[in-house]
Amino acid sequence: MPLAHRYALYLAPTGPWRDLGSRWLGRCADTGAALPPLPGQRDAAPDWTRAPRHYGLHATLKPPFRLRTGTAPEDVDAAARRLVQDGSAFAIELECEPLRGFLAWRVAPQDADGHARIHALAAAAVRGLDELRAPPTADELARRQPHTLPPEQQAMLARWGYPYVFDTFTFHITLTGKLEGAALTQAQAAIAAFADPLRGQAMPVPGVSVYVQPQAGADFIAARHYGFDGTHTDAAGAAWLQGPAAT
């Protein structure tokens, strides 16, 4: 199996959050298959969800990266296994809120413990996999428009290849692309219509997941889920966790 174009360490939502969120986006990250819309879902929803559908339902821990020369997919698998060895399961309360122009499930303000746990997990993921990350190309950096970022985010981009890590990290499960005005209001109401029954239910965080982008421009799919309890479950992209070292 050749190398995947990019690898990422994500949090894969669980339970009804996974089921409803995947239906909302219209694609299952575990299989890559299209999913039927939710009952009563607005005709505009596929346009609202085009960007996050490409990545699959997830929350970013270690952002997508190409493998550094001399590293192999098995190194990503090994790093994910080490990460969960040092963790334990927890849960987070979620609310739908705007973030940088899009809508996402974010940790509820009152959930201080969940906020602390998820930030610690993301920080460990960024550090634990960074030795596998190839430096971003000039084009990849340019797409981040570094001149528009505040100094702290510019520094994170230069050091870690992504502007939103550590002190600039905000946990989020993306539900729409960037929206404005009436579209933002309509999308938020549509999300509330199916997700409000979940309010007050904490979402379990049993582990982390490796997602892969098989080829440039392809949709991301889940490869393997790693439980804090030592279990591992393969998904459609598992074959891309085997292969030659990057050159």
mmCIF file of C-alpha atoms in Angstrom:
data_model
loop_
_atom_site.group_PDB
_atom_site.id
_atom_site.type_symbol
_atom_site.label_atom_id
_atom_site.label_comp_id
_atom_site.label_asym_id
_atom_site.label_seq_id
_atom_site.Cartn_x
_atom_site.Cartn_y
_atom_site.Cartn_z
ATOM 1 C CA MET A 1 0.000 0.000 0.000
ATOM 2 C CA PRO A 2 1.473 3.423 -0.894
ATOM 3 C CA LEU A 3 1.655 6.245 1.605
ATOM 4 C CA ALA A 4 -1.450 8.273 2.233
ATOM 5 C CA HIS A 5 -1.097 11.892 1.195
ATOM 6 C CA ARG A 6 -1.726 13.105 4.774
ATOM 7 C CA TYR A 7 -2.323 11.689 8.247
ATOM 8 C CA ALA A 8 -4.100 13.322 11.196
ATOM 9 C CA LEU A 9 -4.939 12.517 14.797
ATOM 10 C CA TYR A 10 -8.555 13.367 15.511
ATOM 11 C CA LEU A 11 -11.171 12.840 18.155
ATOM 12 C CA ALA A 12 -13.986 10.854 16.536
ATOM 13 C CA PRO A 13 -17.353 11.790 18.093
ATOM 14 C CA THR A 14 -19.214 8.961 19.776
ATOM 15 C CA GLY A 15 -22.771 7.809 20.407
ATOM 16 C CA PRO A 16 -25.655 9.976 19.173
ATOM 17 C CA TRP A 17 -23.255 12.850 18.542
ATOM 18 C CA ARG A 18 -21.485 10.692 15.949
ATOM 19 C CA ASP A 19 -24.678 9.365 14.399
ATOM 20 C CA LEU A 20 -26.507 12.673 14.119
ATOM 21 C CA GLY A 21 -23.414 14.663 13.214
ATOM 22 C CA SER A 22 -22.477 12.248 10.442
ATOM 23 C CA ARG A 23 -26.011 12.362 9.040
ATOM 24 C CA TRP A 24 -25.901 16.161 9.182
ATOM 25 C CA LEU A 25 -22.647 16.205 7.176
ATOM 26 C CA GLY A 26 -23.885 13.487 4.819
ATOM 27 C CA ARG A 27 -20.900 11.129 5.029
ATOM 28 C CA CYS A 28 -19.631 8.394 7.339
ATOM 29 C CA ALA A 29 -15.965 8.911 8.217
ATOM 30 C CA ASP A 30 -15.532 5.215 9.113
ATOM 31 C CA THR A 31 -16.612 3.916 5.709
ATOM 32 C CA GLY A 32 -16.459 6.957 3.441
ATOM 33 C CA ALA A 33 -20.022 6.202 2.328
ATOM 34 C CA ALA A 34 -22.630 8.893 1.722
ATOM 35 C CA LEU A 35 -25.428 9.040 4.287
ATOM 36 C CA PRO A 36 -29.081 10.034 3.805
ATOM 37 C CA PRO A 37 -30.099 13.423 5.195
ATOM 38 C CA LEU A 38 -31.794 13.818 8.535
ATOM 39 C CA PRO A 39 -35.587 14.015 8.433
ATOM 40 C CA GLY A 40 -36.590 17.551 7.510
ATOM 41 C CA GLN A 41 -33.017 18.611 6.730
ATOM 42 C CA ARG A 42 -33.004 21.802 4.648
ATOM 43 C CA ASP A 43 -32.086 21.712 0.961
ATOM 44 C CA ALA A 44 -29.259 24.170 1.655
ATOM 45 C CA ALA A 45 -27.551 21.855 4.146
ATOM 46 C CA PRO A 46 -25.253 20.125 1.611
ATOM 47 C CA ASP A 47 -23.828 23.541 0.675
ATOM 48 C CA TRP A 48 -23.403 24.511 4.320
ATOM 49 C CA THR A 49 -21.571 21.264 5.105
ATOM 50 C CA ARG A 50 -19.388 20.863 1.995
ATOM 51 C CA ALA A 51 -16.129 21.863 3.727
ATOM 52 C CA PRO A 52 -16.445 19.747 6.906
ATOM 53 C CA ARG A 53 -17.837 16.800 4.920
ATOM 54 C CA HIS A 54 -14.448 16.590 3.159
ATOM 55 C CA TYR A 55 -12.709 15.955 6.500
ATOM 56 C CA GLY A 56 -15.380 13.722 8.043
ATOM 57 C CA LEU A 57 -16.991 14.350 11.408
ATOM 58 C CA HIS A 58 -14.131 14.969 13.834
ATOM 59 C CA ALA A 59 -12.357 17.304 16.220
ATOM 60 C CA THR A 60 -8.730 18.084 15.400
ATOM 61 C CA LEU A 61 -6.040 17.072 17.893
ATOM 62 C CA LYS A 62 -2.968 16.820 15.619
ATOM 63 C CA PRO A 63 -3.735 18.603 12.320
ATOM 64 C CA PRO A 64 -3.218 16.820 8.982
ATOM 65 C CA PHE A 65 0.417 16.410 7.994
ATOM 66 C CA ARG A 66 2.568 14.713 5.384
ATOM 67 C CA LEU A 67 5.115 12.208 6.691
ATOM 68 C CA ARG A 68 8.659 13.398 7.176
ATOM 69 C CA THR A 69 11.333 11.679 5.068
ATOM 70 C CA GLY A 70 12.378 8.412 6.695
ATOM 71 C CA THR A 71 9.187 7.922 8.688
ATOM 72 C CA ALA A 72 6.543 5.314 7.883
ATOM 73 C CA PRO A 73 2.804 4.836 8.483
ATOM 74 C CA GLU A 74 3.619 2.328 11.214
ATOM 75 C CA ASP A 75 5.247 5.212 13.108
ATOM 76 C CA VAL A 76 1.893 7.037 13.156
ATOM 77 C CA ASP A 77 0.230 3.904 14.512
ATOM 78 C CA ALA A 78 2.908 3.513 17.181
ATOM 79 C CA ALA A 79 2.637 7.162 18.238
ATOM 80 C CA ALA A 80 -1.157 6.887 18.610
ATOM 81 C CA ARG A 81 -0.761 3.749 20.728
ATOM 82 C CA ARG A 82 1.739 5.530 22.998
ATOM 83 C CA LEU A 83 -0.576 8.488 23.380
ATOM 84 C CA VAL A 84 -3.524 6.481 24.669
ATOM 85 C CA GLN A 85 -1.309 4.524 27.086
ATOM 86 C CA ASP A 86 -0.935 7.697 29.136
ATOM 87 C CA GLY A 87 -4.623 8.674 29.110
ATOM 88 C CA SER A 88 -7.975 7.647 30.489
ATOM 89 C CA ALA A 89 -11.549 8.001 29.300
ATOM 90 C CA PHE A 90 -13.538 11.110 30.165
ATOM 91 C CA ALA A 91 -16.556 13.004 28.867
ATOM 92 C CA ILE A 92 -17.316 16.524 27.633
ATOM 93 C CA GLU A 93 -20.436 18.647 27.485
ATOM 94 C CA LEU A 94 -21.050 20.211 24.072
ATOM 95 C CA GLU A 95 -22.849 23.268 22.740
ATOM 96 C CA CYS A 96 -23.215 24.562 19.177
ATOM 97 C CA GLU A 97 -21.520 27.941 18.786
ATOM 98 C CA PRO A 98 -20.001 30.072 16.002
ATOM 99 C CA LEU A 99 -16.217 29.947 15.654
ATOM 100 C CA ARG A 100 -14.258 31.996 13.097
ATOM 101 C CA GLY A 101 -17.341 32.215 10.856
ATOM 102 C CA PHE A 102 -18.462 28.558 10.981
ATOM 103 C CA LEU A 103 -20.607 26.538 13.373
ATOM 104 C CA ALA A 104 -19.226 23.835 15.624
ATOM 105 C CA TRP A 105 -19.897 21.805 18.722
ATOM 106 C CA ARG A 106 -17.600 23.217 21.399
ATOM 107 C CA VAL A 107 -17.009 22.377 25.041
ATOM 108 C CA ALA A 108 -19.697 24.071 27.112
ATOM 109 C CA PRO A 109 -18.377 26.993 29.207
ATOM 110 C CA GLN A 110 -19.454 25.362 32.472
ATOM 111 C CA ASP A 111 -17.488 22.158 31.768
ATOM 112 C CA ALA A 112 -14.152 23.229 33.222
ATOM 113 C CA ASP A 113 -12.891 19.655 33.707
ATOM 114 C CA GLY A 114 -13.760 18.649 30.138
ATOM 115 C CA HIS A 115 -12.074 21.770 28.825
ATOM 116 C CA ALA A 116 -8.884 21.007 30.745
ATOM 117 C CA ARG A 117 -8.847 17.322 29.751
ATOM 118 C CA ILE A 118 -9.363 17.944 26.040
ATOM 119 C CA HIS A 119 -6.737 20.700 25.947
ATOM 120 C CA ALA A 120 -4.218 18.415 27.645
ATOM 121 C CA LEU A 121 -4.989 15.625 25.168
ATOM 122 C CA ALA A 122 -4.591 17.943 22.181
ATOM 123 C CA ALA A 123 -1.289 19.286 23.500
ATOM 124 C CA ALA A 124 0.034 15.747 24.010
ATOM 125 C CA ALA A 125 -1.051 14.827 20.469
ATOM 126 C CA VAL A 126 0.680 17.820 18.902
ATOM 127 C CA ARG A 127 3.927 17.092 20.715
ATOM 128 C CA GLY A 128 3.739 13.305 20.427
ATOM 129 C CA LEU A 129 3.383 13.173 16.644
ATOM 130 C CA ASP A 130 5.373 16.211 15.611
ATOM 131 C CA GLU A 131 8.580 14.320 14.903
ATOM 132 C CA LEU A 132 6.680 12.528 12.116
ATOM 133 C CA ARG A 133 5.504 15.739 10.398
ATOM 134 C CA ALA A 134 7.157 16.985 7.224
ATOM 135 C CA PRO A 135 7.691 20.762 7.190
ATOM 136 C CA PRO A 136 4.905 22.574 5.341
ATOM 137 C CA THR A 137 5.656 23.732 1.821
ATOM 138 C CA ALA A 138 5.600 27.402 0.895
ATOM 139 C CA ASP A 139 2.208 26.887 -0.749
ATOM 140 C CA GLU A 140 0.816 25.187 2.361
ATOM 141 C CA LEU A 141 1.983 28.070 4.520
ATOM 142 C CA ALA A 142 0.600 30.650 2.097
ATOM 143 C CA ARG A 143 -2.853 29.065 2.246
ATOM 144 C CA ARG A 144 -2.888 29.876 5.963
ATOM 145 C CA GLN A 145 -2.504 33.581 5.077
ATOM 146 C CA PRO A 146 0.018 34.148 7.873
ATOM 147 C CA HIS A 147 -0.023 37.915 7.329
ATOM 148 C CA THR A 148 -3.622 37.961 8.614
ATOM 149 C CA LEU A 149 -2.791 36.076 11.829
ATOM 150 C CA PRO A 150 -1.881 37.684 15.169
ATOM 151 C CA PRO A 151 1.746 37.209 16.269
ATOM 152 C CA GLU A 152 1.018 34.300 18.623
ATOM 153 C CA GLN A 153 -0.703 32.300 15.861
ATOM 154 C CA GLN A 154 2.074 33.155 13.418
ATOM 155 C CA ALA A 155 4.553 31.711 15.902
ATOM 156 C CA MET A 156 2.518 28.506 16.275
ATOM 157 C CA LEU A 157 2.306 28.159 12.481
ATOM 158 C CA ALA A 158 6.062 28.572 12.114
ATOM 159 C CA ARG A 159 6.919 26.090 14.885
ATOM 160 C CA TRP A 160 4.117 23.508 14.665
ATOM 161 C CA GLY A 161 2.763 23.906 11.119
ATOM 162 C CA TYR A 162 -0.669 25.033 12.346
ATOM 163 C CA PRO A 163 -1.786 28.291 13.972
ATOM 164 C CA TYR A 164 -4.297 26.832 16.443
ATOM 165 C CA VAL A 165 -2.374 24.729 18.964
ATOM 166 C CA PHE A 166 -1.599 24.975 22.693
ATOM 167 C CA ASP A 167 -2.644 28.462 23.912
ATOM 168 C CA THR A 168 -4.391 29.217 20.602
ATOM 169 C CA PHE A 169 -6.236 25.859 20.483
ATOM 170 C CA THR A 170 -10.042 25.795 20.604
ATOM 171 C CA PHE A 171 -11.682 22.379 20.662
ATOM 172 C CA HIS A 172 -14.420 22.100 18.034
ATOM 173 C CA ILE A 173 -16.354 19.549 15.998
ATOM 174 C CA THR A 174 -16.977 21.418 12.754
ATOM 175 C CA LEU A 175 -20.551 21.336 11.448
ATOM 176 C CA THR A 176 -20.515 23.943 8.649
ATOM 177 C CA GLY A 177 -18.220 25.886 6.409
ATOM 178 C CA LYS A 178 -17.948 29.653 6.764
ATOM 179 C CA LEU A 179 -21.393 31.273 6.700
ATOM 180 C CA GLU A 180 -22.737 34.798 7.003
ATOM 181 C CA GLY A 181 -25.983 36.523 7.836
ATOM 182 C CA ALA A 182 -29.170 34.598 7.194
ATOM 183 C CA ALA A 183 -27.316 31.408 6.223
ATOM 184 C CA LEU A 184 -25.544 31.318 9.593
ATOM 185 C CA THR A 185 -28.825 31.866 11.449
ATOM 186 C CA GLN A 186 -30.653 29.238 9.387
ATOM 187 C CA ALA A 187 -27.891 26.666 9.818
ATOM 188 C CA GLN A 188 -27.757 27.216 13.578
ATOM 189 C CA ALA A 189 -31.518 26.719 13.829
ATOM 190 C CA ALA A 190 -31.313 23.573 11.705
ATOM 191 C CA ILE A 191 -28.579 22.110 13.923
ATOM 192 C CA ALA A 192 -30.595 22.941 17.024
ATOM 193 C CA ALA A 193 -33.610 21.117 15.593
ATOM 194 C CA PHE A 194 -31.804 17.773 15.631
ATOM 195 C CA ALA A 195 -29.178 18.338 18.330
ATOM 196 C CA ASP A 196 -31.063 20.120 21.093
ATOM 197 C CA PRO A 197 -32.306 16.798 22.537
ATOM 198 C CA LEU A 198 -28.617 16.032 23.209
ATOM 199 C CA ARG A 199 -28.142 19.113 25.390
ATOM 200 C CA GLY A 200 -27.121 18.077 28.870
ATOM 201 C CA GLN A 201 -25.791 14.701 27.685
ATOM 202 C CA ALA A 202 -22.027 14.511 28.013
ATOM 203 C CA MET A 203 -20.221 12.945 25.049
ATOM 204 C CA PRO A 204 -17.830 10.147 26.048
ATOM 205 C CA VAL A 205 -14.212 10.492 24.923
ATOM 206 C CA PRO A 206 -12.952 6.878 24.935
ATOM 207 C CA GLY A 207 -9.781 7.485 22.922
ATOM 208 C CA VAL A 208 -8.348 9.027 19.761
ATOM 209 C CA SER A 209 -8.412 8.194 16.056
ATOM 210 C CA VAL A 210 -6.061 8.346 13.088
ATOM 211 C CA TYR A 211 -7.669 9.639 9.894
ATOM 212 C CA VAL A 212 -6.000 9.571 6.482
ATOM 213 C CA GLN A 213 -6.295 11.445 3.212
ATOM 214 C CA PRO A 214 -5.401 8.731 0.699
ATOM 215 C CA GLN A 215 -4.543 11.087 -2.184
ATOM 216 C CA ALA A 216 -4.264 14.844 -2.564
ATOM 217 C CA GLY A 217 -7.760 16.276 -2.787
ATOM 218 C CA ALA A 218 -9.443 13.067 -1.597
ATOM 219 C CA ASP A 219 -11.848 12.991 1.326
ATOM 220 C CA PHE A 220 -10.445 11.998 4.711
ATOM 221 C CA ILE A 221 -11.490 8.652 6.176
ATOM 222 C CA ALA A 222 -10.919 7.072 9.558
ATOM 223 C CA ALA A 223 -8.124 4.501 9.672
ATOM 224 C CA ARG A 224 -8.013 3.254 13.257
ATOM 225 C CA HIS A 225 -9.625 4.128 16.588
ATOM 226 C CA TYR A 226 -7.436 3.771 19.697
ATOM 227 C CA GLY A 227 -9.115 3.336 23.072
ATOM 228 C CA PHE A 228 -7.641 4.451 26.366
ATOM 229 C CA ASP A 229 -8.515 0.929 27.520
ATOM 230 C CA GLY A 230 -6.036 -0.576 25.047
ATOM 231 C CA THR A 231 -8.556 -1.633 22.391
ATOM 232 C CA HIS A 232 -8.112 -0.806 18.704
ATOM 233 C CA THR A 233 -10.777 -0.789 15.988
ATOM 234 C CA ASP A 234 -9.999 -0.542 12.289
ATOM 235 C CA ALA A 235 -11.974 1.567 9.840
ATOM 236 C CA ALA A 236 -11.895 1.901 6.043
ATOM 237 C CA GLY A 237 -8.499 3.607 5.939
ATOM 238 C CA ALA A 238 -6.586 1.047 8.007
ATOM 239 C CA ALA A 239 -4.554 -0.162 5.027
ATOM 240 C CA TRP A 240 -2.811 3.232 4.866
ATOM 241 C CA LEU A 241 -1.254 2.538 8.250
ATOM 242 C CA GLN A 242 1.052 0.078 6.514
ATOM 243 C CA GLY A 243 3.556 0.982 3.869
ATOM 244 C CA PRO A 244 7.014 2.225 2.970
ATOM 245 C CA ALA A 245 8.821 5.126 4.605
ATOM 246 C CA ALA A 246 8.416 8.576 3.102
ATOM 247 C CA THR A 247 11.219 9.681 0.791
#
